[in-house]
């Protein structure tokens, strides 16, 4: 039998056609990629639930046969419902799928399969909405019916419409049969002490367990591998940055003058973070620090002080912001904070893609000559035509909108400049350790005194439909008082959503909880609603979303900032939007569709000036449901760190990080930073010890190989994104 390793290419290990299919469906290239595609769950024939006994609200797995299939249009909104009746010989059960008519092509009467989902109720009858299912071919039907196999757990893999779980299981089995020895990433002493399985056994048992009891130890081992490989990689990256030599930047009179002229006391957190940064900048290696603090906590001040320290020895600082408007806003506030004496000396300069060519050329010249010691800009800073005389510090604002690649691209404009990353998304400690494990992390927890604050209310329109009208009246009242408002929607166009739903669902289950479909609100629909609303007849409403050309978006933001627009109806593009001190109210529709931290982030847009803010969280989610709990948590506290922990507990790290922090996300498979906090911490200590002893991993080839595989997976993910 041929033997291959985790690094072997799939097209060598399998037929070319199969390899192509795996590449297309899951971007897999190697045997290691395939074997890291773990089952989502396991079904066991002996434990299958009888339809007659299905418990409401519980996850179940049923082996049954398709009886009838019917599709009908929905009455109250666009779209269709596919209803499939299955039977296990004792009872019948309905499966429902919204807007997935294509499923009738394989869910044909007479076919047997395994169906998994949560039992819901609709109009008094039990049903499974959007279940996972696997249809058997004849061979599998025979296997499932054989008494001898009653104990065998059946792995259920994440599948697509083109590659079923059953096919994946067969491919995995083929590869496992031909797999040679695997070098363990975990050193032997750690493996023995932690009671972990060897790598080969763990991989075998997660894919092909003989008994259910084999699954948990295999999972534990592979979870540890993941944490350990990740922490080692991050610590190596950190060590790599520390091995570079940077220009040490000592503070001097610029910073002294600035502090002396500051009209307020710095908060204790600002002082502490400032001290860490001051030390970092004087080290002989580049600073690599993340500062997290909520919107308005004073991060810009901290960053500006770092720039002044660098400027003391003639060094330049570049601040890169995610949008033109934000960059311009940063420049204005920096110029204002520097005051009339320091500003001319440091020449803060804006450099963005949308500047008129002549102006931009002038700005670029100032940057290249080193005259401008503070440069603020957008992606234009990364362009080849932008050069610096002496780039000493790179500041990246709003980390979650940037990837590591961009941070590194900007860094490459200087010789090992210091780097400071600012984020307004509070990150729980274990997440920081996992995602930003190569950075030093500082936190500004306290807010400067004297903010007007923000009141948040839940509008539960499921139980109290009348509140929906009240919400709009309330907004009209705010505008009547001379203030401005945001309306945030989860979607651009609710009408177009039915199509999107269909595409998404090819990936996996959509948990509709067996409930009737809810009303969707897109930016477009709300814009129309308000244009017809009598209370809004003299109110200037504009829509804003990510599909608009960026000049148009900027124009709307700027008009809103000037006060030429009263109400902006937008998607989450406003999350990192402009500072509008006059904006006092925000409505968030379908609030339960957002993460807890995201809701908190969004409402940070209002109540920024002297006017107290009002935030109305509109939701149809049922009282007592998890979705409702999350929305209520946001209404109950203003502590962003507390909310980040809530998010982590309730939903997992993906939502804390946001969709764009994908480099780390795509590589987390079994690890869950909330549940596995202890394991991650343990892995970090283990990695630290090992690297002290063997920094280049020459005596740990299994670990070195695992890191290399991981890095190449990430690079591919990054490439696929661009
Ligand atoms: P962030 O960048 O974290 O959103 P900023 O640095 O922009 O916060 O600060 C928000 C506002 O608070 C600015 O107007 C700033 O001048 C002010 N500010 C910052 N630190 C303090 C402080 N310690 N006391 C009073 N006001 C402060
Ligand atoms: Mg800021």
Tab-separated table of C-alpha atoms and ligand atoms in Angstrom, residues 262 264-267 270 293-302 330 333 336-337 397-398 422 424 444 447-449 451 579 608, ligand 1:
chain	number	residue	atom	x	y	z
A	262	UNK	CA	-2.776	69.297	27.886
A	264	UNK	CA	-6.904	67.750	31.240
A	265	UNK	CA	-5.325	65.086	33.402
A	266	UNK	CA	-4.617	61.813	31.680
A	267	UNK	CA	-6.606	58.930	33.159
A	270	UNK	CA	-3.726	56.312	29.847
A	293	UNK	CA	-10.043	50.690	24.681
A	294	UNK	CA	-13.556	51.678	23.879
A	295	UNK	CA	-14.468	54.463	21.511
A	296	UNK	CA	-13.728	57.717	23.337
A	297	UNK	CA	-11.420	56.163	25.918
A	298	UNK	CA	-8.514	58.239	24.652
A	299	UNK	CA	-6.548	55.921	22.409
A	300	UNK	CA	-5.791	58.678	19.937
A	301	UNK	CA	-4.148	60.653	22.703
A	302	UNK	CA	-2.001	57.679	23.652
A	330	UNK	CA	-7.890	61.803	12.837
A	333	UNK	CA	-8.115	65.984	15.992
A	336	UNK	CA	-6.109	70.339	17.258
A	337	UNK	CA	-4.418	68.433	20.067
A	397	UNK	CA	-6.426	52.245	13.864
A	398	UNK	CA	-9.302	49.801	14.259
A	422	UNK	CA	-5.454	50.443	18.230
A	424	UNK	CA	-12.061	49.683	20.021
A	444	UNK	CA	-7.615	51.321	28.663
A	447	UNK	CA	-13.319	56.477	30.273
A	448	UNK	CA	-12.387	60.141	30.628
A	449	UNK	CA	-14.818	61.906	32.933
A	451	UNK	CA	-19.409	62.071	29.037
A	579	UNK	CA	-17.681	61.396	15.112
A	608	UNK	CA	-20.498	61.352	22.084
B	1	LIG	P1	-10.515	57.109	21.131
B	1	LIG	O1	-9.448	57.292	20.110
B	1	LIG	O2	-10.196	56.038	22.117
B	1	LIG	O3	-11.874	56.948	20.548
B	1	LIG	P2	-9.912	59.852	21.710
B	1	LIG	O4	-8.468	59.789	21.956
B	1	LIG	O5	-10.378	60.313	20.383
B	1	LIG	O6	-10.574	58.431	22.017
B	1	LIG	O7	-10.580	60.706	22.880
B	1	LIG	C1	-11.937	61.047	22.879
B	1	LIG	C2	-12.110	62.431	23.401
B	1	LIG	O8	-11.807	62.485	24.802
B	1	LIG	C3	-11.202	63.440	22.723
B	1	LIG	O9	-11.923	64.613	22.521
B	1	LIG	C4	-10.081	63.649	23.739
B	1	LIG	O10	-9.530	64.931	23.637
B	1	LIG	C5	-10.798	63.463	25.067
B	1	LIG	N1	-9.922	62.934	26.108
B	1	LIG	C6	-8.978	61.997	25.984
B	1	LIG	N2	-8.401	61.748	27.180
B	1	LIG	C7	-9.011	62.530	28.078
B	1	LIG	C8	-8.865	62.737	29.502
B	1	LIG	N3	-7.984	62.035	30.198
B	1	LIG	N4	-9.662	63.625	30.085
B	1	LIG	C9	-10.584	64.316	29.378
B	1	LIG	N5	-10.761	64.194	28.059
B	1	LIG	C10	-9.998	63.311	27.403
